[in-house]
XYZ file of N, CA and C in Angstrom:
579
model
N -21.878 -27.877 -5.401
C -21.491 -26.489 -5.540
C -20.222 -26.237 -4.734
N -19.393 -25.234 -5.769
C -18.235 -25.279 -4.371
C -18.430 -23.652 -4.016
N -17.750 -23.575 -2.097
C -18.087 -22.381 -1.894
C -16.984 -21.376 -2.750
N -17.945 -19.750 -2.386
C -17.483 -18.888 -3.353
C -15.807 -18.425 -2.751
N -15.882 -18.717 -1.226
C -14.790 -17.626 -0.600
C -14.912 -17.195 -0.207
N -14.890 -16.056 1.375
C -15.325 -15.303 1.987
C -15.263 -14.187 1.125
N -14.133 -13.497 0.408
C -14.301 -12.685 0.327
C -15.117 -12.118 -1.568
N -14.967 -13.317 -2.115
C -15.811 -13.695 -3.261
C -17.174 -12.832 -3.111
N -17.777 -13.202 -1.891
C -19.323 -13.298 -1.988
C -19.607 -11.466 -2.102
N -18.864 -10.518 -1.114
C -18.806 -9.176 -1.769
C -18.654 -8.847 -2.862
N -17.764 -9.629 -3.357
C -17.253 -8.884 -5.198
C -18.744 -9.476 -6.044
N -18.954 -10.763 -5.679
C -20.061 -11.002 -6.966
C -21.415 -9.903 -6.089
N -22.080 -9.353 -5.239
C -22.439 -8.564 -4.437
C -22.414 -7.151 -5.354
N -21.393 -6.589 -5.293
C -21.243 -5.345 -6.044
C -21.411 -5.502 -7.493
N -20.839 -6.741 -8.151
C -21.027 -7.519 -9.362
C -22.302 -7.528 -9.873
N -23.077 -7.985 -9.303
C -24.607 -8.319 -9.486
C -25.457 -6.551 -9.473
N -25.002 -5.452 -8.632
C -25.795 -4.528 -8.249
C -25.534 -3.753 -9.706
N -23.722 -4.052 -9.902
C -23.574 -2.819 -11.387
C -24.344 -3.673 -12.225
N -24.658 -5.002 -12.664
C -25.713 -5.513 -13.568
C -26.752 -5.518 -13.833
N -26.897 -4.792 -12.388
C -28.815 -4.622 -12.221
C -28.981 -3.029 -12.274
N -28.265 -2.860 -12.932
C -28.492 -1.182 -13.327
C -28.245 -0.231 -12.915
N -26.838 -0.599 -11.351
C -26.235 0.190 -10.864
C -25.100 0.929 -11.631
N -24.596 0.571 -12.523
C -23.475 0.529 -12.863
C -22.932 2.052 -12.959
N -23.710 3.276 -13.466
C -23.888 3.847 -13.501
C -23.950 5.311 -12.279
N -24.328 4.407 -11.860
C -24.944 5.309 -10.238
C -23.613 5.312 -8.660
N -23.421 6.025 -7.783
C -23.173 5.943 -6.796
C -23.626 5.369 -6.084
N -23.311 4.369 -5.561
C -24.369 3.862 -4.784
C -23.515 2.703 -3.587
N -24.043 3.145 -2.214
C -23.389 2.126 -1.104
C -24.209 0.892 -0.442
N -23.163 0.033 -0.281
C -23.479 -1.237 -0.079
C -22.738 -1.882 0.882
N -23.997 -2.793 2.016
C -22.975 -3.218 3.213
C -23.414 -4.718 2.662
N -21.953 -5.515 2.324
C -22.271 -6.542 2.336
C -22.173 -7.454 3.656
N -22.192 -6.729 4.632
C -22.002 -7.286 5.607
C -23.794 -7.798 6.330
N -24.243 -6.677 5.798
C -25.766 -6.762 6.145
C -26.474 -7.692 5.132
N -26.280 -8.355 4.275
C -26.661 -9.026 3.588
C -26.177 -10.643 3.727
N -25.014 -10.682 4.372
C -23.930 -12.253 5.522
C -25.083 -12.038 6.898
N -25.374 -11.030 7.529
C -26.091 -11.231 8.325
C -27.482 -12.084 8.121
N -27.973 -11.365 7.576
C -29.656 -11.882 6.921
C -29.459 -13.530 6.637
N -28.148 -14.080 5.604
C -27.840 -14.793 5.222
C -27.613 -15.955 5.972
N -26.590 -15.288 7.199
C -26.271 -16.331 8.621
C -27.608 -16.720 9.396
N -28.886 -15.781 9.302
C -29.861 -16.217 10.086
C -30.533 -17.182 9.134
N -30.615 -16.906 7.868
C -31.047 -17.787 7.089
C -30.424 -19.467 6.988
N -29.249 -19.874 6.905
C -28.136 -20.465 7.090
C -28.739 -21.637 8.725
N -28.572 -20.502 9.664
C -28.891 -21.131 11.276
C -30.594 -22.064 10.884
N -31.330 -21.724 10.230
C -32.862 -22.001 10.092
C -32.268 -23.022 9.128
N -31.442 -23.054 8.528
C -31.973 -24.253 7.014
C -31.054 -25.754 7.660
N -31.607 -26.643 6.749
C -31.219 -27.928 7.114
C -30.607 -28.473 6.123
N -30.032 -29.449 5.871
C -29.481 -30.271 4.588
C -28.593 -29.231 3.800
N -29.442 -29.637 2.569
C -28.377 -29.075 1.471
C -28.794 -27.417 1.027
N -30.086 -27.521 1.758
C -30.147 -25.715 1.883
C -29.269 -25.317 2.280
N -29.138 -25.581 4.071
C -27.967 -24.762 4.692
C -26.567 -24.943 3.720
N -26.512 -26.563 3.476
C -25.096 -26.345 2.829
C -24.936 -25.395 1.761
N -25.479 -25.183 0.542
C -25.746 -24.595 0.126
C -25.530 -22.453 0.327
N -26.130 -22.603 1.396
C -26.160 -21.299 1.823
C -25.059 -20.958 2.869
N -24.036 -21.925 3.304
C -22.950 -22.009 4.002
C -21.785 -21.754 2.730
N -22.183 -22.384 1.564
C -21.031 -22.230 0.506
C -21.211 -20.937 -0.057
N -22.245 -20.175 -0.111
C -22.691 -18.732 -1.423
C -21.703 -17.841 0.020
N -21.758 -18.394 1.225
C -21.209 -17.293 1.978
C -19.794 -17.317 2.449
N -19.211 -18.832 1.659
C -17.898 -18.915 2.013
C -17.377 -19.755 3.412
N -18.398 -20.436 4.200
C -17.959 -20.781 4.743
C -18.121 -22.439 4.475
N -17.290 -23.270 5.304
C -17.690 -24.922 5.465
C -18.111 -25.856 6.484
N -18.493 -24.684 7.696
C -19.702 -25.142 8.374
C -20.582 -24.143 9.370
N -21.228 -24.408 9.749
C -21.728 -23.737 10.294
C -21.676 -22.966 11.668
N -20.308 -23.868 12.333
C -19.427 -23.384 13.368
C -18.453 -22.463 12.908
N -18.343 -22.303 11.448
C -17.006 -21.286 11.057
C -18.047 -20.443 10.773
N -19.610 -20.415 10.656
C -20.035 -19.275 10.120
C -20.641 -18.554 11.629
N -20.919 -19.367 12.527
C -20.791 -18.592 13.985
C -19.540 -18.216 14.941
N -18.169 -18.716 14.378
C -17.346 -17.963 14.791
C -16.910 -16.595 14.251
N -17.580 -16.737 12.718
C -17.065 -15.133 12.131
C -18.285 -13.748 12.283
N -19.144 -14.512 13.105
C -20.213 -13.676 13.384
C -19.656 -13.222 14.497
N -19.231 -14.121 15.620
C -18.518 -13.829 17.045
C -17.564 -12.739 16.826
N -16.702 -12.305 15.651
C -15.929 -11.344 15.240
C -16.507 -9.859 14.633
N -17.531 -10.202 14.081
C -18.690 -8.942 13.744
C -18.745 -8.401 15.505
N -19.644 -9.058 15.511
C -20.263 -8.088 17.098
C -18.682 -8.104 17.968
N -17.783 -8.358 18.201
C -16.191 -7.678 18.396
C -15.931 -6.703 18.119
N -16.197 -6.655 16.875
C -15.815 -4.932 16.150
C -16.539 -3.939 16.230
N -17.953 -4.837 16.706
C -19.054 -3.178 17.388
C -18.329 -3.019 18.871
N -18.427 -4.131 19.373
C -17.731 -3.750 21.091
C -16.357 -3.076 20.983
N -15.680 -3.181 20.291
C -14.222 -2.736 19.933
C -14.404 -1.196 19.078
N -15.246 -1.402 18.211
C -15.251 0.308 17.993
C -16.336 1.428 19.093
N -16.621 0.448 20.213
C -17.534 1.593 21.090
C -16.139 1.716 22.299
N -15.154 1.017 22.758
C -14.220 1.380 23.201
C -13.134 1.851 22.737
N -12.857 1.838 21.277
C -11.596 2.698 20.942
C -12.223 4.235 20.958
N -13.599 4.118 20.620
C -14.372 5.842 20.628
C -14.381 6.318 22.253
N -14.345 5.444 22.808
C -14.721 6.086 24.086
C -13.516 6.428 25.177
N -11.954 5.749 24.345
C -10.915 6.017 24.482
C -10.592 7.450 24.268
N -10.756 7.748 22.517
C -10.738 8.907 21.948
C -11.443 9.854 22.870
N -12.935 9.853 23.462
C -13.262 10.835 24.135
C -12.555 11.297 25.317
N -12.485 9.934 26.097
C -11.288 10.651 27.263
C -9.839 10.918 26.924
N -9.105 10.749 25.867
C -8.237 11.566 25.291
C -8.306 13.178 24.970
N -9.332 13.761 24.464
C -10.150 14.603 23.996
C -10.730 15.272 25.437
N -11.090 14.717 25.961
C -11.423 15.238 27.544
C -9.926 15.959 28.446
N -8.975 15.007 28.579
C -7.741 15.500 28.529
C -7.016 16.385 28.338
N -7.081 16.058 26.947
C -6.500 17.629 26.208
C -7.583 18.511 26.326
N -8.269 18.479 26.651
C -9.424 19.842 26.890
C -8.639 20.346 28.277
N -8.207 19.556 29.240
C -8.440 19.840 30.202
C -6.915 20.587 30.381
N -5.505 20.693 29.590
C -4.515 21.428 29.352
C -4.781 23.020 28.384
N -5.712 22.430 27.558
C -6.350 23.825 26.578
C -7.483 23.928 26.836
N -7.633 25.014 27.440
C -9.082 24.903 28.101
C -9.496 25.512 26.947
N -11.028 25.054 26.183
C -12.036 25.542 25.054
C -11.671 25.054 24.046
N -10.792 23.748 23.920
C -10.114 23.216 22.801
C -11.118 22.498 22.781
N -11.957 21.421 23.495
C -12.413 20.547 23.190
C -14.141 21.192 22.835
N -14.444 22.268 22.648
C -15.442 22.387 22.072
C -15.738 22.159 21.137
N -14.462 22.409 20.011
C -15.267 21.899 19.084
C -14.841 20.525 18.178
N -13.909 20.118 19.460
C -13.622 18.380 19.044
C -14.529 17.754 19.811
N -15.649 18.114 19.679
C -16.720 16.758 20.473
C -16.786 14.987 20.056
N -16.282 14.236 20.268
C -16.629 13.054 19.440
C -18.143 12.218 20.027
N -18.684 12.342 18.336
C -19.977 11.631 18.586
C -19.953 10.425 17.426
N -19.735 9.353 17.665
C -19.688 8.149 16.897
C -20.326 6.883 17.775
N -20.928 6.292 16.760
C -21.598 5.022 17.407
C -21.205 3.678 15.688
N -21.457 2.773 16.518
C -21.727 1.660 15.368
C -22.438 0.260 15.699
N -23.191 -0.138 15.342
C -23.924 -0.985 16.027
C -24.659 -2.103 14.844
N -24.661 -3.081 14.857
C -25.399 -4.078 14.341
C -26.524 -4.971 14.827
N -27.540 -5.002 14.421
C -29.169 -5.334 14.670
C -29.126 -6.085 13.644
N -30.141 -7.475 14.110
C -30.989 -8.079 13.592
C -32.395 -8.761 13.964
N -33.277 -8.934 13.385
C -34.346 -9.747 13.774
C -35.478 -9.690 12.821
N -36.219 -11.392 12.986
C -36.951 -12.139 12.382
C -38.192 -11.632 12.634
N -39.290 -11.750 11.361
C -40.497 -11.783 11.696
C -41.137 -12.696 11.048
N -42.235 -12.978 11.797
C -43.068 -13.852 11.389
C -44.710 -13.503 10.881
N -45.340 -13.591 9.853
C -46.535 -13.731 9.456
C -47.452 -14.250 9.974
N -48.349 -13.922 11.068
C -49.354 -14.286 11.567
C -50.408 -14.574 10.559
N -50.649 -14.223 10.041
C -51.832 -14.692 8.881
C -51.848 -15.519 8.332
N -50.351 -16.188 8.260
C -50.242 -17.703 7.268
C -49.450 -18.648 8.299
N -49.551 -19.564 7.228
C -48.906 -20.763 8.421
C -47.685 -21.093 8.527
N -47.353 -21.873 9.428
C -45.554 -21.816 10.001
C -45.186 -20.816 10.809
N -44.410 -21.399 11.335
C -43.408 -20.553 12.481
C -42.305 -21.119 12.752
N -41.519 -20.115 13.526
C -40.322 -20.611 13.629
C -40.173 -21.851 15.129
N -39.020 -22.702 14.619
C -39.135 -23.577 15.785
C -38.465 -22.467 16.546
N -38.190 -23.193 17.856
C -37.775 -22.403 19.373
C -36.293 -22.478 19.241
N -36.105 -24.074 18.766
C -33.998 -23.894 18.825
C -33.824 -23.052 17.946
N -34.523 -22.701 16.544
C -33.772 -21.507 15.585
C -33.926 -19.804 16.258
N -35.269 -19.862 17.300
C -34.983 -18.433 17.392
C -33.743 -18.451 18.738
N -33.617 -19.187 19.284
C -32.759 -19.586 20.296
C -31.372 -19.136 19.563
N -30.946 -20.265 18.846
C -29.658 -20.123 17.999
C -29.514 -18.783 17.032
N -30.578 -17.977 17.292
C -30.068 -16.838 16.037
C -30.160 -15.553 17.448
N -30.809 -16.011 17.977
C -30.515 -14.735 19.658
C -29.230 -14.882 20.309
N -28.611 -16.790 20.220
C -27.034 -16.394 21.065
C -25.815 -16.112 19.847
N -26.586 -16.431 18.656
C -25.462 -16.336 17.667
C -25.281 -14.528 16.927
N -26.711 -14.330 16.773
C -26.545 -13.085 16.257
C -27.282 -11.709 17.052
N -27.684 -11.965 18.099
C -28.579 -11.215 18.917
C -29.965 -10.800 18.263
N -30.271 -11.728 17.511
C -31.698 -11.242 17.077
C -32.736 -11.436 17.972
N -33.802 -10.264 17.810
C -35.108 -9.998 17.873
C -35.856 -10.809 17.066
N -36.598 -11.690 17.711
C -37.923 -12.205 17.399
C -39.313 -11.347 17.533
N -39.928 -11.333 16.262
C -41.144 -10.787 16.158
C -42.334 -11.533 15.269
N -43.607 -11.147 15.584
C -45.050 -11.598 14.692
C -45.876 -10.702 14.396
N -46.244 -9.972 13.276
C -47.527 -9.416 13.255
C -48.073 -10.139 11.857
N -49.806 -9.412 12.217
C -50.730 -9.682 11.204
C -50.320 -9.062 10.183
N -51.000 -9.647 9.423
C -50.216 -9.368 7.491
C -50.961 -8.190 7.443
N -51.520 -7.428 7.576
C -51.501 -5.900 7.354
C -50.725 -5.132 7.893
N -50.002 -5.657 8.707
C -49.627 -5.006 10.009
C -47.751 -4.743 10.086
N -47.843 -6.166 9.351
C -46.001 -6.601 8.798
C -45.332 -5.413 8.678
N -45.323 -4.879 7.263
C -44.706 -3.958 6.937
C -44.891 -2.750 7.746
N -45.701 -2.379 7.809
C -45.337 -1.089 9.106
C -44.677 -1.766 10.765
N -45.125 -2.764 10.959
C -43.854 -3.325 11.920
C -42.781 -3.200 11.768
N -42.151 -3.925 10.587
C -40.434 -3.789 10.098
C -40.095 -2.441 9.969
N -40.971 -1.968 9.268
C -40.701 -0.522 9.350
C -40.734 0.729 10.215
N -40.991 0.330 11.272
C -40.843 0.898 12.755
C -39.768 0.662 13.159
N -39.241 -0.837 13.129
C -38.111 -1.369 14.319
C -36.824 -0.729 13.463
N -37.126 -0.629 11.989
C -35.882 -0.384 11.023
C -35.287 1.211 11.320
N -36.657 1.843 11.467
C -36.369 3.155 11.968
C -36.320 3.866 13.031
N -36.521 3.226 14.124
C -35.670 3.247 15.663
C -34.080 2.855 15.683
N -33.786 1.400 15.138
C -32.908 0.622 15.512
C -31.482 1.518 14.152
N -32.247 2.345 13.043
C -31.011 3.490 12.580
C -31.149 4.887 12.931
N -32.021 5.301 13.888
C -32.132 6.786 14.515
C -33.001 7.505 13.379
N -33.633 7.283 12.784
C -34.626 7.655 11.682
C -33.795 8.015 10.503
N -32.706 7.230 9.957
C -31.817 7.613 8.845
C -32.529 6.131 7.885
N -33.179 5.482 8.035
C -34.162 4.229 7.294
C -35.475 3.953 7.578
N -36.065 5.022 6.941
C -38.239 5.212 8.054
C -38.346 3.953 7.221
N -37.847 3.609 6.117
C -39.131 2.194 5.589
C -37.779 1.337 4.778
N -38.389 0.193 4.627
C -37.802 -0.653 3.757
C -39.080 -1.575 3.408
N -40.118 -1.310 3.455
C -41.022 -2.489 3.131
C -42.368 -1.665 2.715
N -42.718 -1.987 1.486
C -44.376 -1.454 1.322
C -45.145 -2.300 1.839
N -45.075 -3.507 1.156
C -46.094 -4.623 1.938
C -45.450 -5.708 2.099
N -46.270 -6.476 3.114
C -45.431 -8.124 3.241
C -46.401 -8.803 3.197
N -47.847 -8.795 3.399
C -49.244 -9.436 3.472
C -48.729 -10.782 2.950
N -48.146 -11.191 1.530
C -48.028 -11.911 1.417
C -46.853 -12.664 1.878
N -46.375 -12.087 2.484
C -44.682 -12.713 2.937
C -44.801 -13.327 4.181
N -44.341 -15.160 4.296
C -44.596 -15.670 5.205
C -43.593 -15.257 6.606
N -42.241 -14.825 5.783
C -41.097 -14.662 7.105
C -40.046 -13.251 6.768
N -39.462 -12.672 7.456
C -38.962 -11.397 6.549
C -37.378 -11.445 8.092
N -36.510 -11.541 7.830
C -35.161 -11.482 7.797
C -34.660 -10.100 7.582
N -34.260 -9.212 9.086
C -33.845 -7.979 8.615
C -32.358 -7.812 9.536
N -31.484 -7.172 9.044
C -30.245 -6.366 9.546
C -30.717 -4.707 9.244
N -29.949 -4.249 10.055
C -29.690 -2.826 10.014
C -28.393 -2.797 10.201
N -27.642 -1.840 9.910
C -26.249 -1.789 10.532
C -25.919 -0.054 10.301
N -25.844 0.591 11.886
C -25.538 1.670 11.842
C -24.296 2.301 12.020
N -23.435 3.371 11.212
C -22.294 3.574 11.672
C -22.521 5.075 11.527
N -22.275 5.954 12.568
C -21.954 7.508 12.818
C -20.406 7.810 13.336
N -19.910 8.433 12.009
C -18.520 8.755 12.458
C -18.060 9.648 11.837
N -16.729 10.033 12.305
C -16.279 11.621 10.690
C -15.166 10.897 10.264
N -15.093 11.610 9.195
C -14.210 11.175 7.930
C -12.891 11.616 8.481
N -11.677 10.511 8.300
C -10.494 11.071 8.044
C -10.030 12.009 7.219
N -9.745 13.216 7.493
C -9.689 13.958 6.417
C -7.950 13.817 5.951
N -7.123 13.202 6.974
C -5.917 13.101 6.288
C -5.444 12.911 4.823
């Protein structure tokens, strides 16, 4: 198989969603949260899985796919200091116009989460170097519950870790041995320029 391209794997992404009956609809999509899921998936596989799953994501090894992760979490640390620039700018000029900055408050965050769970009810688990390698590579959370229990797990951490803007993503997992989640939150205002 040859890989798609980094930036390939978005277009067939949006490609695939208008085929599946989006086409029609408004509808937003982080393909970035879907390279995440992918990279933890990727870190866990061996052989020609990983290769495999190193090529659908564009990369040609698995050191280029943890250096472009090293650039993700950059751009969360980098957009919590250009915001926090903006505020003491904004603080500033408040402080020449006094009551100006009331109603320029800036409230923006952006943040990227991930983490694994595991199925207590069935068998397998994860080895220790993969949850190792997906905690220094992608900061994931390791988790286990009982298969009744799964889906309202994920669906707790999903809706803390976006401020209750995602209460569920899962009805059931009972049968699901491993479940792979991103969140990725961004609060900001629109350029209106």
């Amino acid at each position: 198989a040859k890989a798609l391209g980094f930036s390939a794997f978005d277009n067939q992404l949006v490609e695939y969603l208008k085929q599946a009956g989006r086409a029609d609809e408004n509808f937003t999509v982080s393909p970035l949260s879907f390279k995440a899921a992918l990279t933890m998936a990727a870190l866990g596989a061996e052989g020609e899985t990983q290769t495999q799953l190193l090529e659908a994501l564009g990369f040609r090894s698995v050191e280029e796919l943890r250096a472009w992760y090293a650039t993700v979490l950059a751009g969360v640390d980098g957009f919590k200091a250009y915001f926090e620039m903006m505020e003491k700018e904004a603080a500033e000029y408040a402080s020449f116009f006094p009551g100006a900055s009331e109603s320029q408050e800036i409230t923006s965050a952006y943040w990227v989460v991930n983490s694994v769970w595991s199925n207590q009810d069935l068998p397998g688990e994860f080895r220790q170097s993969f949850l190792d390698d997906i905690a220094k590579t992608c900061y994931a959370e390791a988790y286990s519950a009982k298969a009744a229990e799964l889906a309202d797990a994920v669906n707790a951490w999903v809706n803390e870790k976006t401020n209750g803007l995602i209460p569920s993503i899962l009805n059931d997992a009972s049968e699901t041995s491993a479940v792979l989640v991103n969140a990725l939150y961004l609060k900001t205002g629109w350029d209106g320029g």
